[in-house]
mmCIF file of C-alpha atoms and ligand atoms in Angstrom:
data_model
loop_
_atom_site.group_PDB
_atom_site.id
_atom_site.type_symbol
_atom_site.label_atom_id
_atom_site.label_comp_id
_atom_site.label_asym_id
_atom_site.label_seq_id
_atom_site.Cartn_x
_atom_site.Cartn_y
_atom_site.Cartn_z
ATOM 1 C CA UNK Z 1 -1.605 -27.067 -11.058
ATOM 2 C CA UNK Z 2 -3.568 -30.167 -12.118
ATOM 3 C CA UNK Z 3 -2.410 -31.543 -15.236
ATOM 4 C CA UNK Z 4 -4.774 -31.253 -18.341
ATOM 5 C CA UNK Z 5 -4.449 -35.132 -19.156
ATOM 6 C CA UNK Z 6 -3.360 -38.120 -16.407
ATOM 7 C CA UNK Z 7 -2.683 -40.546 -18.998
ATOM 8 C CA UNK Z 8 -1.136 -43.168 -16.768
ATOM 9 C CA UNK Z 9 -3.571 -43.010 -14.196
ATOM 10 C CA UNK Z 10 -5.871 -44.368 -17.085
ATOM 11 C CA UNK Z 11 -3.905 -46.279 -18.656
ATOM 12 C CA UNK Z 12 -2.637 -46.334 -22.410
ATOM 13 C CA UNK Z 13 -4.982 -46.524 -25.487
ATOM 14 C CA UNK Z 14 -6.053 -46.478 -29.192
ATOM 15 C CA UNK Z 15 -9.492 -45.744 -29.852
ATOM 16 C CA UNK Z 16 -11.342 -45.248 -32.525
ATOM 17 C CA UNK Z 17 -14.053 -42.256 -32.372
ATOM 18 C CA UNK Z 18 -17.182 -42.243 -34.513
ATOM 19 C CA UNK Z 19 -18.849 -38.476 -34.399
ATOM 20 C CA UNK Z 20 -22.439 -39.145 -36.184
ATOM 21 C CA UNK Z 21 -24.893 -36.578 -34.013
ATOM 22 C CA UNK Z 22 -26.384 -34.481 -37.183
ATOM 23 C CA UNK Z 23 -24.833 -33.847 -40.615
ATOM 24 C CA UNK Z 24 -20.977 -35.127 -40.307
ATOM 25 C CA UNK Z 25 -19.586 -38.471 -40.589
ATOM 26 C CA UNK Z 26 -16.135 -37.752 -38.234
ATOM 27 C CA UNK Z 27 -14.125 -41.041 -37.858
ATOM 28 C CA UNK Z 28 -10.582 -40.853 -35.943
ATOM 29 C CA UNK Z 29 -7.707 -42.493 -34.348
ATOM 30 C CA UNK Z 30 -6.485 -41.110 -31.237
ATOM 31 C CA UNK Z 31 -3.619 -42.995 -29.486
ATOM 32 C CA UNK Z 32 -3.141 -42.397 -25.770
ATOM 33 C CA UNK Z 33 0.680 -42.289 -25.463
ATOM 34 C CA UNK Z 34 1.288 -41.108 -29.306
ATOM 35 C CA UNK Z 35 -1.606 -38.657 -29.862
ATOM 36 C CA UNK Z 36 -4.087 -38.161 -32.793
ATOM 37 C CA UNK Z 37 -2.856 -40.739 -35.661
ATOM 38 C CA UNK Z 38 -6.038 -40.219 -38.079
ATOM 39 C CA UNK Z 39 -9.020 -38.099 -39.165
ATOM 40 C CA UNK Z 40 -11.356 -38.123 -41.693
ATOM 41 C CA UNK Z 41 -14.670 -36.259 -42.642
ATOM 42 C CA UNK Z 42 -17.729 -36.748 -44.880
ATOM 43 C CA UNK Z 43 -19.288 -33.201 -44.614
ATOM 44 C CA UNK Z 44 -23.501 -33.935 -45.972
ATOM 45 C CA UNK Z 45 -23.475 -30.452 -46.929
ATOM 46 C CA UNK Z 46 -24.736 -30.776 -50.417
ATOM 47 C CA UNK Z 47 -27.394 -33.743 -49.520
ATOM 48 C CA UNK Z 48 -29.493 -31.003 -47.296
ATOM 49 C CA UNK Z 49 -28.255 -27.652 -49.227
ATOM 50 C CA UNK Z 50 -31.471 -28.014 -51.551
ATOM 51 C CA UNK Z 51 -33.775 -28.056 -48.553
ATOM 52 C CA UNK Z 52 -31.814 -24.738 -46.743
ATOM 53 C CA UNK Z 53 -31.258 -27.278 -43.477
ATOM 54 C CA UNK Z 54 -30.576 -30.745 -42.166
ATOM 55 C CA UNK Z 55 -33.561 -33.475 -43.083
ATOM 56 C CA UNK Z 56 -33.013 -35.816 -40.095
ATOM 57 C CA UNK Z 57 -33.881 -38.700 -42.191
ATOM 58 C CA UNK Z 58 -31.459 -38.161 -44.768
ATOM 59 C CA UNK Z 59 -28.612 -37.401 -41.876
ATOM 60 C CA UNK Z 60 -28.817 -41.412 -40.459
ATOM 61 C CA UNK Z 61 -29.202 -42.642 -44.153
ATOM 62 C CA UNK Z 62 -25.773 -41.308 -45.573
ATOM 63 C CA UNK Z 63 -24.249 -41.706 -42.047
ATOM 64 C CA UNK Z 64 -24.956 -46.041 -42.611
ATOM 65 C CA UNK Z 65 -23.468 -45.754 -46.111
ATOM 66 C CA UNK Z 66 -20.223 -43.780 -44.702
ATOM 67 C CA UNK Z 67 -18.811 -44.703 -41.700
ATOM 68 C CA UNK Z 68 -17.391 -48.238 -42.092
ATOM 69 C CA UNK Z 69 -16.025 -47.107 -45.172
ATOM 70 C CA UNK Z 70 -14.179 -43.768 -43.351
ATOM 71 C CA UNK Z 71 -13.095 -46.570 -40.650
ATOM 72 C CA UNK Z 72 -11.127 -48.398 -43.466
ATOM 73 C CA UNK Z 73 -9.883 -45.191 -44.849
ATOM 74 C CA UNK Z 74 -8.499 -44.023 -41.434
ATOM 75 C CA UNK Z 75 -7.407 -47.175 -40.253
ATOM 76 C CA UNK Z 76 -4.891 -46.634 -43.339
ATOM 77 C CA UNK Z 77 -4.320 -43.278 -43.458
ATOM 78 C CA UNK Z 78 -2.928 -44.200 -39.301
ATOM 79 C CA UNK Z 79 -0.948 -47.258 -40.496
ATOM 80 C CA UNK Z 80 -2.715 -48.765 -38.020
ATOM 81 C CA UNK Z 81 -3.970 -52.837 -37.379
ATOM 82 C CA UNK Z 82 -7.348 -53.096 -36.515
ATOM 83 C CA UNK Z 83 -6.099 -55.630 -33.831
ATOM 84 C CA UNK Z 84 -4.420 -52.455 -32.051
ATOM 85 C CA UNK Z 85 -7.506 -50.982 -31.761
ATOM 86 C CA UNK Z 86 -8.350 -50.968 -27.508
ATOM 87 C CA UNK Z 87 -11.936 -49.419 -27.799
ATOM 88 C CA UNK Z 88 -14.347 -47.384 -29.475
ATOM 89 C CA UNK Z 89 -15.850 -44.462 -28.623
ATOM 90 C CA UNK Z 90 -19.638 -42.851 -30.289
ATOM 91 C CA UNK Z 91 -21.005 -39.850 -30.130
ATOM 92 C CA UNK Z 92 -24.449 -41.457 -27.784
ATOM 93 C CA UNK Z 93 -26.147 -37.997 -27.470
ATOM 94 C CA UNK Z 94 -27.043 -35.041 -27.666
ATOM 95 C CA UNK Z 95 -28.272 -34.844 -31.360
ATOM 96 C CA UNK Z 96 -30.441 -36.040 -34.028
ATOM 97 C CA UNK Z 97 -31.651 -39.712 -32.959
ATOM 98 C CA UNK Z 98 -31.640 -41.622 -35.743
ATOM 99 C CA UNK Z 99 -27.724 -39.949 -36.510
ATOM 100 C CA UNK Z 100 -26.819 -41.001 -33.455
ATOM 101 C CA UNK Z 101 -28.339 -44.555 -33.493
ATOM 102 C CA UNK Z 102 -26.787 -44.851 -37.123
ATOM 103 C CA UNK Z 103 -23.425 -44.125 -35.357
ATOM 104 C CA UNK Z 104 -24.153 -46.228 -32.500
ATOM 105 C CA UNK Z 105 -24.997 -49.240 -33.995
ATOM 106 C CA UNK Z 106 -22.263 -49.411 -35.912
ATOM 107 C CA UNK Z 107 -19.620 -48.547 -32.852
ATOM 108 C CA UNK Z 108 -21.342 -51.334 -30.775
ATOM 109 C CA UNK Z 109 -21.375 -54.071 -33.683
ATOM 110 C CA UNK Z 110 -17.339 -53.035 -34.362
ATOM 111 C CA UNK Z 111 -16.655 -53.307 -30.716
ATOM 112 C CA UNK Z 112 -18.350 -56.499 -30.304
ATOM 113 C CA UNK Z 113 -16.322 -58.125 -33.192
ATOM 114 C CA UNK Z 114 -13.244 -57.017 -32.403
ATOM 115 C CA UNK Z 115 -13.647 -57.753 -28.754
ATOM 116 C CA UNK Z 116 -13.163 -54.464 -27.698
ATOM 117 C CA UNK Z 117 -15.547 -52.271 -24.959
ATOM 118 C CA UNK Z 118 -17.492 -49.314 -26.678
ATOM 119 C CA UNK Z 119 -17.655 -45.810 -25.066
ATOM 120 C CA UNK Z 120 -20.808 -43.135 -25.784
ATOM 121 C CA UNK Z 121 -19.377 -39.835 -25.278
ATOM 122 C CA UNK Z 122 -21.179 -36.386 -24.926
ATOM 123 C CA UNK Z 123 -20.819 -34.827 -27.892
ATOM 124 C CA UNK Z 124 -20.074 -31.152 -26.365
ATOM 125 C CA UNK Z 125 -17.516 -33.014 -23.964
ATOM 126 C CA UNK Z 126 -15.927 -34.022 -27.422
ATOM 127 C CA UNK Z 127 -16.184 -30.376 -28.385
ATOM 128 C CA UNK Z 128 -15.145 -28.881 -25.157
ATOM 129 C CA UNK Z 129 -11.713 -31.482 -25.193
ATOM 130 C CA UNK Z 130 -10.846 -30.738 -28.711
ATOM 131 C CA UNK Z 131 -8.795 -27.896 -27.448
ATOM 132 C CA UNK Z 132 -6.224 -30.956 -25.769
ATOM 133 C CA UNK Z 133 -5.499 -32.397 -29.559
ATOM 134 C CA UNK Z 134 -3.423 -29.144 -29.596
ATOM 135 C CA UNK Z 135 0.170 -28.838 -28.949
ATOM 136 C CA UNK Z 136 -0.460 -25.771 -27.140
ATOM 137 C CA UNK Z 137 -3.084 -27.688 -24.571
ATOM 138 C CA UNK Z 138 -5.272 -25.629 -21.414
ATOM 139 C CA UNK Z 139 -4.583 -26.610 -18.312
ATOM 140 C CA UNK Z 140 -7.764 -27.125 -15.573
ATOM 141 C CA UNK Z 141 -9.269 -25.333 -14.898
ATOM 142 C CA UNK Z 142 -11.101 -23.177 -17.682
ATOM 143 C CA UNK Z 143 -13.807 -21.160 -18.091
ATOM 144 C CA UNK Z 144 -15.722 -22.717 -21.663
ATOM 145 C CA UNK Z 145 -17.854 -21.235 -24.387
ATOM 146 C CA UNK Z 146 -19.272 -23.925 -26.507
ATOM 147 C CA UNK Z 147 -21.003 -22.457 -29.354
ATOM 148 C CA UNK Z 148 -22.722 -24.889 -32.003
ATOM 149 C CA UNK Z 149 -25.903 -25.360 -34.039
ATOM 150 C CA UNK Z 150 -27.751 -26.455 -31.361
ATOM 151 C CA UNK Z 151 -25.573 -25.415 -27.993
ATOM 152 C CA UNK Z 152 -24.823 -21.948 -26.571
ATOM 153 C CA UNK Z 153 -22.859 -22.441 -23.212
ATOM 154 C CA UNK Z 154 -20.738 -21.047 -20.691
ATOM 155 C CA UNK Z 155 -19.330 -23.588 -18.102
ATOM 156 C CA UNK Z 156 -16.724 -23.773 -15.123
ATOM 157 C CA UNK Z 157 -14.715 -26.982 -16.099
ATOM 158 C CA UNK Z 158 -12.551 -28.231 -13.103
ATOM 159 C CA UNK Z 159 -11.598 -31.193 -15.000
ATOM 160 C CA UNK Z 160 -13.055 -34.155 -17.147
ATOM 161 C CA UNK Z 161 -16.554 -34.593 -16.131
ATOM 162 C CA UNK Z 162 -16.635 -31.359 -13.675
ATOM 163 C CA UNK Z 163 -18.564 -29.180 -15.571
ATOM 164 C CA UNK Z 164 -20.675 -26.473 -13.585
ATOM 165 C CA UNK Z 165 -22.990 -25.028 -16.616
ATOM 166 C CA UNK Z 166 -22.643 -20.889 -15.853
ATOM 167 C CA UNK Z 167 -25.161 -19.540 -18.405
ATOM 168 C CA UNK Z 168 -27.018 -21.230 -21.744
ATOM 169 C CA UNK Z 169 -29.194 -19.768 -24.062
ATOM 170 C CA UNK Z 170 -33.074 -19.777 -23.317
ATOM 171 C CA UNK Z 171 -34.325 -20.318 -26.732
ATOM 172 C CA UNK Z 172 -32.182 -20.576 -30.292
ATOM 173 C CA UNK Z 173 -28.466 -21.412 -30.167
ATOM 174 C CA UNK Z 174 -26.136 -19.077 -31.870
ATOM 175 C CA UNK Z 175 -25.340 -21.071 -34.839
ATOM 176 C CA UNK Z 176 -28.945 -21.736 -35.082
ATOM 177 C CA UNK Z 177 -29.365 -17.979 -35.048
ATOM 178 C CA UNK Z 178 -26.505 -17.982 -37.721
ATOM 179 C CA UNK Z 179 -28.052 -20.421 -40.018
ATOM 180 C CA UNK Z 180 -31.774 -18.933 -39.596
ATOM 181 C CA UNK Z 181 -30.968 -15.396 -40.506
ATOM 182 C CA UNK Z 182 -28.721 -16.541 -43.808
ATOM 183 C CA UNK Z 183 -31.902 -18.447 -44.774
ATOM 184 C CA UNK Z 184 -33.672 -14.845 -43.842
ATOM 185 C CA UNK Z 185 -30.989 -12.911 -46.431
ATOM 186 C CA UNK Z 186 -31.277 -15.835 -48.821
ATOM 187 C CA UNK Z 187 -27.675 -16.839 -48.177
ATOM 188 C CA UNK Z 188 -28.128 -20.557 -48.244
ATOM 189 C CA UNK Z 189 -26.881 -23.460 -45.633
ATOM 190 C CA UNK Z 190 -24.851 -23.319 -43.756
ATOM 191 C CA UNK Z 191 -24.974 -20.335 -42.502
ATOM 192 C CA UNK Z 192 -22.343 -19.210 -40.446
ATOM 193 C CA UNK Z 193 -19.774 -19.123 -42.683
ATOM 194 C CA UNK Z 194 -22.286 -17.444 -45.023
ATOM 195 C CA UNK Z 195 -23.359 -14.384 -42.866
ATOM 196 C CA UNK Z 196 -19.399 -14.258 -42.065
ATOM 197 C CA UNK Z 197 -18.478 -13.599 -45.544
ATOM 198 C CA UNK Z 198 -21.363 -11.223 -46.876
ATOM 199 C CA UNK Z 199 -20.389 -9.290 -43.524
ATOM 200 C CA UNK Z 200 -17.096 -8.843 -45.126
ATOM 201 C CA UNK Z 201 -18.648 -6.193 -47.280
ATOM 202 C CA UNK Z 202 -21.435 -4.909 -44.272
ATOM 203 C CA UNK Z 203 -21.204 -1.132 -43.962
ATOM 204 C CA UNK Z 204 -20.554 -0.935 -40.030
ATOM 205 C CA UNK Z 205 -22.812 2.097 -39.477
ATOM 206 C CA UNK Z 206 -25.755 0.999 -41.415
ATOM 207 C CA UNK Z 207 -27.695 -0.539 -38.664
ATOM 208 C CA UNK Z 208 -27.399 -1.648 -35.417
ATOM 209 C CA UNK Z 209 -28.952 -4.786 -33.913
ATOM 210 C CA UNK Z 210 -30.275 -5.719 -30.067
ATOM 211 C CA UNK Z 211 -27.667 -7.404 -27.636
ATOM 212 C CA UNK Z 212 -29.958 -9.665 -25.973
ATOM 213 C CA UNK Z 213 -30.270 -10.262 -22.167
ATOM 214 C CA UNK Z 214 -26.938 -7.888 -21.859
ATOM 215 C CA UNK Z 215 -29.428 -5.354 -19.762
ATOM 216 C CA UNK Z 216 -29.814 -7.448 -16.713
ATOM 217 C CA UNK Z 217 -26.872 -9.408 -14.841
ATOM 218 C CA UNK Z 218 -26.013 -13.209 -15.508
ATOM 219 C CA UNK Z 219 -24.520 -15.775 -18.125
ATOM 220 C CA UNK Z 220 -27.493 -16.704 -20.035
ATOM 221 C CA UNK Z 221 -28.027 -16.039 -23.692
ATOM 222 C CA UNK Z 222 -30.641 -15.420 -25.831
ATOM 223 C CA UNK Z 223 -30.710 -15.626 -29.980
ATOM 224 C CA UNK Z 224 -34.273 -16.082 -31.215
ATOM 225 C CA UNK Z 225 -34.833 -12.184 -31.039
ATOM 226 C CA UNK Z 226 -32.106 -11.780 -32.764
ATOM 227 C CA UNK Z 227 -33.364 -13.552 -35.775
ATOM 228 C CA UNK Z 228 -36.129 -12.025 -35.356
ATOM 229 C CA UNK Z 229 -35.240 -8.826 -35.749
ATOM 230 C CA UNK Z 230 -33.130 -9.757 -38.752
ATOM 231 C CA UNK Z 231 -36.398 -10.676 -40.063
ATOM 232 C CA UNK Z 232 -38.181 -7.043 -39.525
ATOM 233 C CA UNK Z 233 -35.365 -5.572 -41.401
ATOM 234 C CA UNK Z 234 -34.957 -7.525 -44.164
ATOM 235 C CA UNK Z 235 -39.687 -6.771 -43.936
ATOM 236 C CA UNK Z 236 -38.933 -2.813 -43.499
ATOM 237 C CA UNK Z 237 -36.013 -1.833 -45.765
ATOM 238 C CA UNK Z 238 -35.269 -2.582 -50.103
ATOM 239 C CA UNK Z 239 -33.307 -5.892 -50.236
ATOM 240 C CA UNK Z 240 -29.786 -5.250 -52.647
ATOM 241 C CA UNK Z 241 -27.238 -7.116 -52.403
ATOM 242 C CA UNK Z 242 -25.505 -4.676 -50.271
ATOM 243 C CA UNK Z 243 -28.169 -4.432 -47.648
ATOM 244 C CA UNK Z 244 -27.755 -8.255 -47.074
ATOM 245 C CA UNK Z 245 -24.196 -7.147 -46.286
ATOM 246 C CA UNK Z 246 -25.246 -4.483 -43.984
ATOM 247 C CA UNK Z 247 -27.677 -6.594 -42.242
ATOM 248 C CA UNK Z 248 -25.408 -9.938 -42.161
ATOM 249 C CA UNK Z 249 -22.679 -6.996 -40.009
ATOM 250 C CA UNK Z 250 -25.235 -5.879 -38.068
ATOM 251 C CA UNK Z 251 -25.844 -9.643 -37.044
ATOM 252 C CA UNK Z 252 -23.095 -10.872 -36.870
ATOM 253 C CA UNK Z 253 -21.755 -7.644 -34.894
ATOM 254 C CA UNK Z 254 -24.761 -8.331 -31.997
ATOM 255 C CA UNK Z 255 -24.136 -12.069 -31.831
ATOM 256 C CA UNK Z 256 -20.301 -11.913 -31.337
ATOM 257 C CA UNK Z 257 -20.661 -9.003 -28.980
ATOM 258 C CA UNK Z 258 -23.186 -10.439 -27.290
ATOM 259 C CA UNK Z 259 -20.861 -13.771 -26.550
ATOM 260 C CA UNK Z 260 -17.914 -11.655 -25.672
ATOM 261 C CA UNK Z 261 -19.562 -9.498 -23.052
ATOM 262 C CA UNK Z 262 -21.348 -12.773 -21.272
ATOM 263 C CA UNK Z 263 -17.701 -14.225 -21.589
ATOM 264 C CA UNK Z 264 -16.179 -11.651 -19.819
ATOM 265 C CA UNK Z 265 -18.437 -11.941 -16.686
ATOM 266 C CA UNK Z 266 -17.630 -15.692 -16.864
ATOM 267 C CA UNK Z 267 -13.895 -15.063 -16.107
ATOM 268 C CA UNK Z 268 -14.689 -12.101 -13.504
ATOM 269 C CA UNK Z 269 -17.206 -14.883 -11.713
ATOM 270 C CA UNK Z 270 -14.317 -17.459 -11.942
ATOM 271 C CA UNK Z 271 -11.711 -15.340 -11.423
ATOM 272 C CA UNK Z 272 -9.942 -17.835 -14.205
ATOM 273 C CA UNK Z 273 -6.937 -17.306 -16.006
ATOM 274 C CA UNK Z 274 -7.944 -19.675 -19.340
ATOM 275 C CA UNK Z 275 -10.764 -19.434 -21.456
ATOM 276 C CA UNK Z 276 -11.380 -22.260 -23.751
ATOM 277 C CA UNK Z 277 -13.748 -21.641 -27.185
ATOM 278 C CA UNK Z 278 -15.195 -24.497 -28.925
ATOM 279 C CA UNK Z 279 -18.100 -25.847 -31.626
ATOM 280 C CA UNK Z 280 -19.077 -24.302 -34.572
ATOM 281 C CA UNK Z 281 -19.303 -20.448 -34.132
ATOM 282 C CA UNK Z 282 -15.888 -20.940 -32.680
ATOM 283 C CA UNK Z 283 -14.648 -20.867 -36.669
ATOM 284 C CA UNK Z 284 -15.900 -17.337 -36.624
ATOM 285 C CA UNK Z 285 -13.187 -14.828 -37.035
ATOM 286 C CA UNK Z 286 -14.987 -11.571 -35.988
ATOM 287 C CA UNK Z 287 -15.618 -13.788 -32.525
ATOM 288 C CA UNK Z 288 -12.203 -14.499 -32.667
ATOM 289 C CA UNK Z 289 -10.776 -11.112 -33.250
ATOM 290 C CA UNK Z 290 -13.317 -9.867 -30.497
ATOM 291 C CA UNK Z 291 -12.725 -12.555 -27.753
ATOM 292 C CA UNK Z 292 -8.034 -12.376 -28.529
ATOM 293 C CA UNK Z 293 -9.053 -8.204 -27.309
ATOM 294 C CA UNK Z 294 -11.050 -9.233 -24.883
ATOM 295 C CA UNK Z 295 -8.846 -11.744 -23.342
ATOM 296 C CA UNK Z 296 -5.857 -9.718 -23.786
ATOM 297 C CA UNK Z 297 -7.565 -7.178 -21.684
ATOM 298 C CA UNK Z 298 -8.492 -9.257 -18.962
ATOM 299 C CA UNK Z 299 -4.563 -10.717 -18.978
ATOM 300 C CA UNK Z 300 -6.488 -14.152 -19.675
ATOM 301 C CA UNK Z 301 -4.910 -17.115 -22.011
ATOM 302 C CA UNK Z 302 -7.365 -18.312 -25.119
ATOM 303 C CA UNK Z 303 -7.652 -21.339 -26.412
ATOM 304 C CA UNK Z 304 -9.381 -23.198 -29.122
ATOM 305 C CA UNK Z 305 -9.000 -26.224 -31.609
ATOM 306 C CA UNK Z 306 -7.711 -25.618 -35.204
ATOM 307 C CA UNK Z 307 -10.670 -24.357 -37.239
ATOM 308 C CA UNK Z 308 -11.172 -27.890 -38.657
ATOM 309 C CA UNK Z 309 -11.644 -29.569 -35.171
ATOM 310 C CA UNK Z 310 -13.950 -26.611 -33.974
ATOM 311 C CA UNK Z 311 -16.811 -27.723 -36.519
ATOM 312 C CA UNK Z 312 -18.024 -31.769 -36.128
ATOM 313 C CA UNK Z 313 -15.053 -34.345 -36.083
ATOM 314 C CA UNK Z 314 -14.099 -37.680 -35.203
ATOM 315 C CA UNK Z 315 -11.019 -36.544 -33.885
ATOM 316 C CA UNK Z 316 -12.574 -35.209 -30.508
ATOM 317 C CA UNK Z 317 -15.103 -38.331 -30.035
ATOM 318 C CA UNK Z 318 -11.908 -40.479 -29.991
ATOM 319 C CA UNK Z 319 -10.175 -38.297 -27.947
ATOM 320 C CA UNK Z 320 -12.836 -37.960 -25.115
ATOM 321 C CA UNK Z 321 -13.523 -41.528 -25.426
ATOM 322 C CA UNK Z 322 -9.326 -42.099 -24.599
ATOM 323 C CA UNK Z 323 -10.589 -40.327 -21.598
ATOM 324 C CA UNK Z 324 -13.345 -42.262 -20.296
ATOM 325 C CA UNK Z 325 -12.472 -46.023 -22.010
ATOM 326 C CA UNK Z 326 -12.349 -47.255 -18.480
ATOM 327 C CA UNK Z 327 -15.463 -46.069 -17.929
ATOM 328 C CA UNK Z 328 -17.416 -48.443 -20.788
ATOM 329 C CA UNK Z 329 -20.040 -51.188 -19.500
ATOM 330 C CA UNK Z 330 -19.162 -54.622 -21.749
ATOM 331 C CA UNK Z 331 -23.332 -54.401 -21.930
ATOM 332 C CA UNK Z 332 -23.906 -54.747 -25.819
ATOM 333 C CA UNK Z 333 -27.006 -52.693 -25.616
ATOM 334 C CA UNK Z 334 -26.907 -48.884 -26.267
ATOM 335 C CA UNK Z 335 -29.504 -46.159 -25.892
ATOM 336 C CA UNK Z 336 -28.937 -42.758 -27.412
ATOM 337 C CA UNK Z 337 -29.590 -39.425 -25.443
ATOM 338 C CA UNK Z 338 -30.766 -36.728 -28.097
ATOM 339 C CA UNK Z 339 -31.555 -34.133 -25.033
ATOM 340 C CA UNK Z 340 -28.383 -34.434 -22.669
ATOM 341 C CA UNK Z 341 -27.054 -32.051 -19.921
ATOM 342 C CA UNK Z 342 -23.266 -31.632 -19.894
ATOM 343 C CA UNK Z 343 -23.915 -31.503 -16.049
ATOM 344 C CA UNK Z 344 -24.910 -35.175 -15.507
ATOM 345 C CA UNK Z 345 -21.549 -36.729 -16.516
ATOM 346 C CA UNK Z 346 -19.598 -38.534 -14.336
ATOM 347 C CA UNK Z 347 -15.664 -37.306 -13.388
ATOM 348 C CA UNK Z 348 -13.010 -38.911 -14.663
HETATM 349 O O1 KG4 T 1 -20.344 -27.741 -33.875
HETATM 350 P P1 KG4 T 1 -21.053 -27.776 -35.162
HETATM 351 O O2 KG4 T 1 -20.277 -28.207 -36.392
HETATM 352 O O3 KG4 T 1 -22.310 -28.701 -35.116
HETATM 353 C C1 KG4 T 1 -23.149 -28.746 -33.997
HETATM 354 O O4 KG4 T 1 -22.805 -29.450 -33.029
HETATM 355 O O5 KG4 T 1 -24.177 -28.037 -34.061
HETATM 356 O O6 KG4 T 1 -21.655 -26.311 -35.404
HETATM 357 C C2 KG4 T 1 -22.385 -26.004 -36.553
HETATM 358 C C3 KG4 T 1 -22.820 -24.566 -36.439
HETATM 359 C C4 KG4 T 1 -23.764 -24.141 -37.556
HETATM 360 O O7 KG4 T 1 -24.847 -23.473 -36.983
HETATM 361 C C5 KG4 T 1 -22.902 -23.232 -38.414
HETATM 362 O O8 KG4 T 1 -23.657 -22.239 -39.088
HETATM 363 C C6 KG4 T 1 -21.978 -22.622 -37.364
HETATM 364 O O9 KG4 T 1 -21.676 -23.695 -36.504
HETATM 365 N N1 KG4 T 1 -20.745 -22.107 -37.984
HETATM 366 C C7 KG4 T 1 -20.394 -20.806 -37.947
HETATM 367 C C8 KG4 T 1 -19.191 -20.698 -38.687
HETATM 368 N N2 KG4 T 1 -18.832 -21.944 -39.117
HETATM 369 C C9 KG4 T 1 -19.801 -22.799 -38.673
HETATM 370 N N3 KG4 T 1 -21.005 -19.745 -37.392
HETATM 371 C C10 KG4 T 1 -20.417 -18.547 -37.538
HETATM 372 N N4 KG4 T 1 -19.282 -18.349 -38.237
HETATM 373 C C11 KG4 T 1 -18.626 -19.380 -38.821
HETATM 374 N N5 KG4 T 1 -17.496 -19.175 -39.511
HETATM 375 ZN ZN1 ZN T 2 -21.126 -30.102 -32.753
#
């Protein structure tokens, strides 16, 4: 069995990872040889709250004002000289552009003064990895489900930079369809964790909601009906506050069920023995509690980061950027990559 990391074979290092593709400032340390040494988060929640979703322009403003000072406050929190520093890795794509050339820009400039090479890294390759920060690490190779606010994928992953992309969604992501239907049932931003709470209190057999593109066979997904129909409900029925609940289930019910059953033809295709869970929606606990059954079933091993590391961090940037330092170009200039395809990535 391949092992998960060859750390030798790249050679030992400290980097410093910069995550700044949409409404997260994620700074970390991760040190080849002694693991993750520092993490810290500004979370712009409350800047875009009052407008119910991200304002792109807003995103790359408070990303300039906080990342050099996160850098200082991790740098500490690690115990850690700048001058030990060996590179630094950015999120270069995909994402909002000006977040990402806010992160950028900074990444380049630190690398540049402290004479170190910079590495952009893919941010669902940083999402997909965060499952190694664990002590209880996959092994290659893994089936993955990256769900996020703005990814829904299944891939084959043979190793770093062999990803074969099994099924995606053909419209909405799943958080997307999260944080669209909470703005639906008036549950505010961010979603997910919104819809997952009022579902708490969802009567189970109230109503029951589509499982898209379930009908037909393959891996691909498909949320924006989902939404939709959210929408038709909340048009048809009297909104309490115990509908919401009933309708946030019924969502939240289709959506997870939806992932598990496309999941479960990924491992049959793959015949794999490890299914890795990552992004956003991974925090979900109904998901969770659906794909641990599933899994168990299929005599399959799950994995996923802690909750914190399955949301936006710094701590997977750095980490995928350990993986690919070798791989930097000493060329100061930088272009981001807001559309990005897991698939063109080079292997490590
Ligand atoms: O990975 P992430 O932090 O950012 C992106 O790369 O998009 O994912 C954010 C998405 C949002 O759509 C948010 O509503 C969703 O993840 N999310 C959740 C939960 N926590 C975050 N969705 C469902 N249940 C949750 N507990
Ligand atoms: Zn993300």
């Amino acid at each position: 069995m391949e092992k998960a990391v060859s750390k030798r074979a790249l050679g030992p290092n400290r980097v410093l990872g910069i995550e700044t593709s949409c409404d997260d400032t994620g700074v970390a340390i991760y040190d080849s040889e002694q693991g993750l040494l520092g993490h810290a988060l500004y979370s712009q929640i409350k800047t875009h709250q009052e407008f119910g979703g991200v304002v792109p322009e807003l995103a790359a403003r408070d990303h300039i004002r906080k990342v050099i000072p996160l850098v200082d406050v991790v740098l500490k929190q690690a115990n850690c000289d700048r001058k030990t520093i060996t590179g630094v890795a950015y999120t270069s794509g995909p994402g909002l552009a000006g977040a990402l050339l806010a992160g950028s820009a900074v990444a380049k400039g630190l690398a540049y003064s402290w004479g170190v090479p910079a590495i952009g890294v893919h941010h669902m390759e940083g999402h997909m990895l965060a499952p190694m920060l664990e002590e209880n690490a996959p092994e290659f190779p893994f089936v993955a489900l990256l769900v996020s606010g703005g990814h829904t994928l299944l891939a084959e992953v043979k190793g770093v930079g062999e990803y074969k992309i099994l099924g995606q969604t053909v419209d909405d992501a799943v958080g997307e369809a999260f944080d669209k239907t909470a703005k639906i049932l008036g549950l505010g931003y961010p979603g997910g964790p919104a819809i997952s709470k009022a579902a708490e209190k969802g009567d189970p057999k109230r109503f029951t909601f589509p499982r898209p593109m379930t009908d037909r066979p393959g891996m691909d997904f498909s949320y924006s009906g989902l939404k939709t129909f959210a929408l038709n409900t909340v048009e048809k029925e009297l909104i309490d506050q115990q509908t919401v609940c009933d309708i946030a289930y019924a969502f939240q019910d289709a959506a997870v069920d939806t992932l598990a059953i496309k999941c479960k033809r990924a491992i049959l295709h793959t015949n794999s023995k490890r299914l890795v869970v990552a992004g956003g929606v991974g925090a979900n606990i109904r998901l969770r509690e659906q794909l641990r059954s599933l899994t168990e079933k299929m005599r399959c091993e799950l994995y996923y980061p802690r909750i914190e590391f399955c949301t936006d961090n710094g701590a997977m940037i750095a980490y995928a950027g350990s993986q690919r330092l070798h791989q930097a170009s000493p060329d100061l200039s930088f272009q981001v990559k807001p559309r990005w395809s897991l698939e063109d990535l080079p292997p490590v």
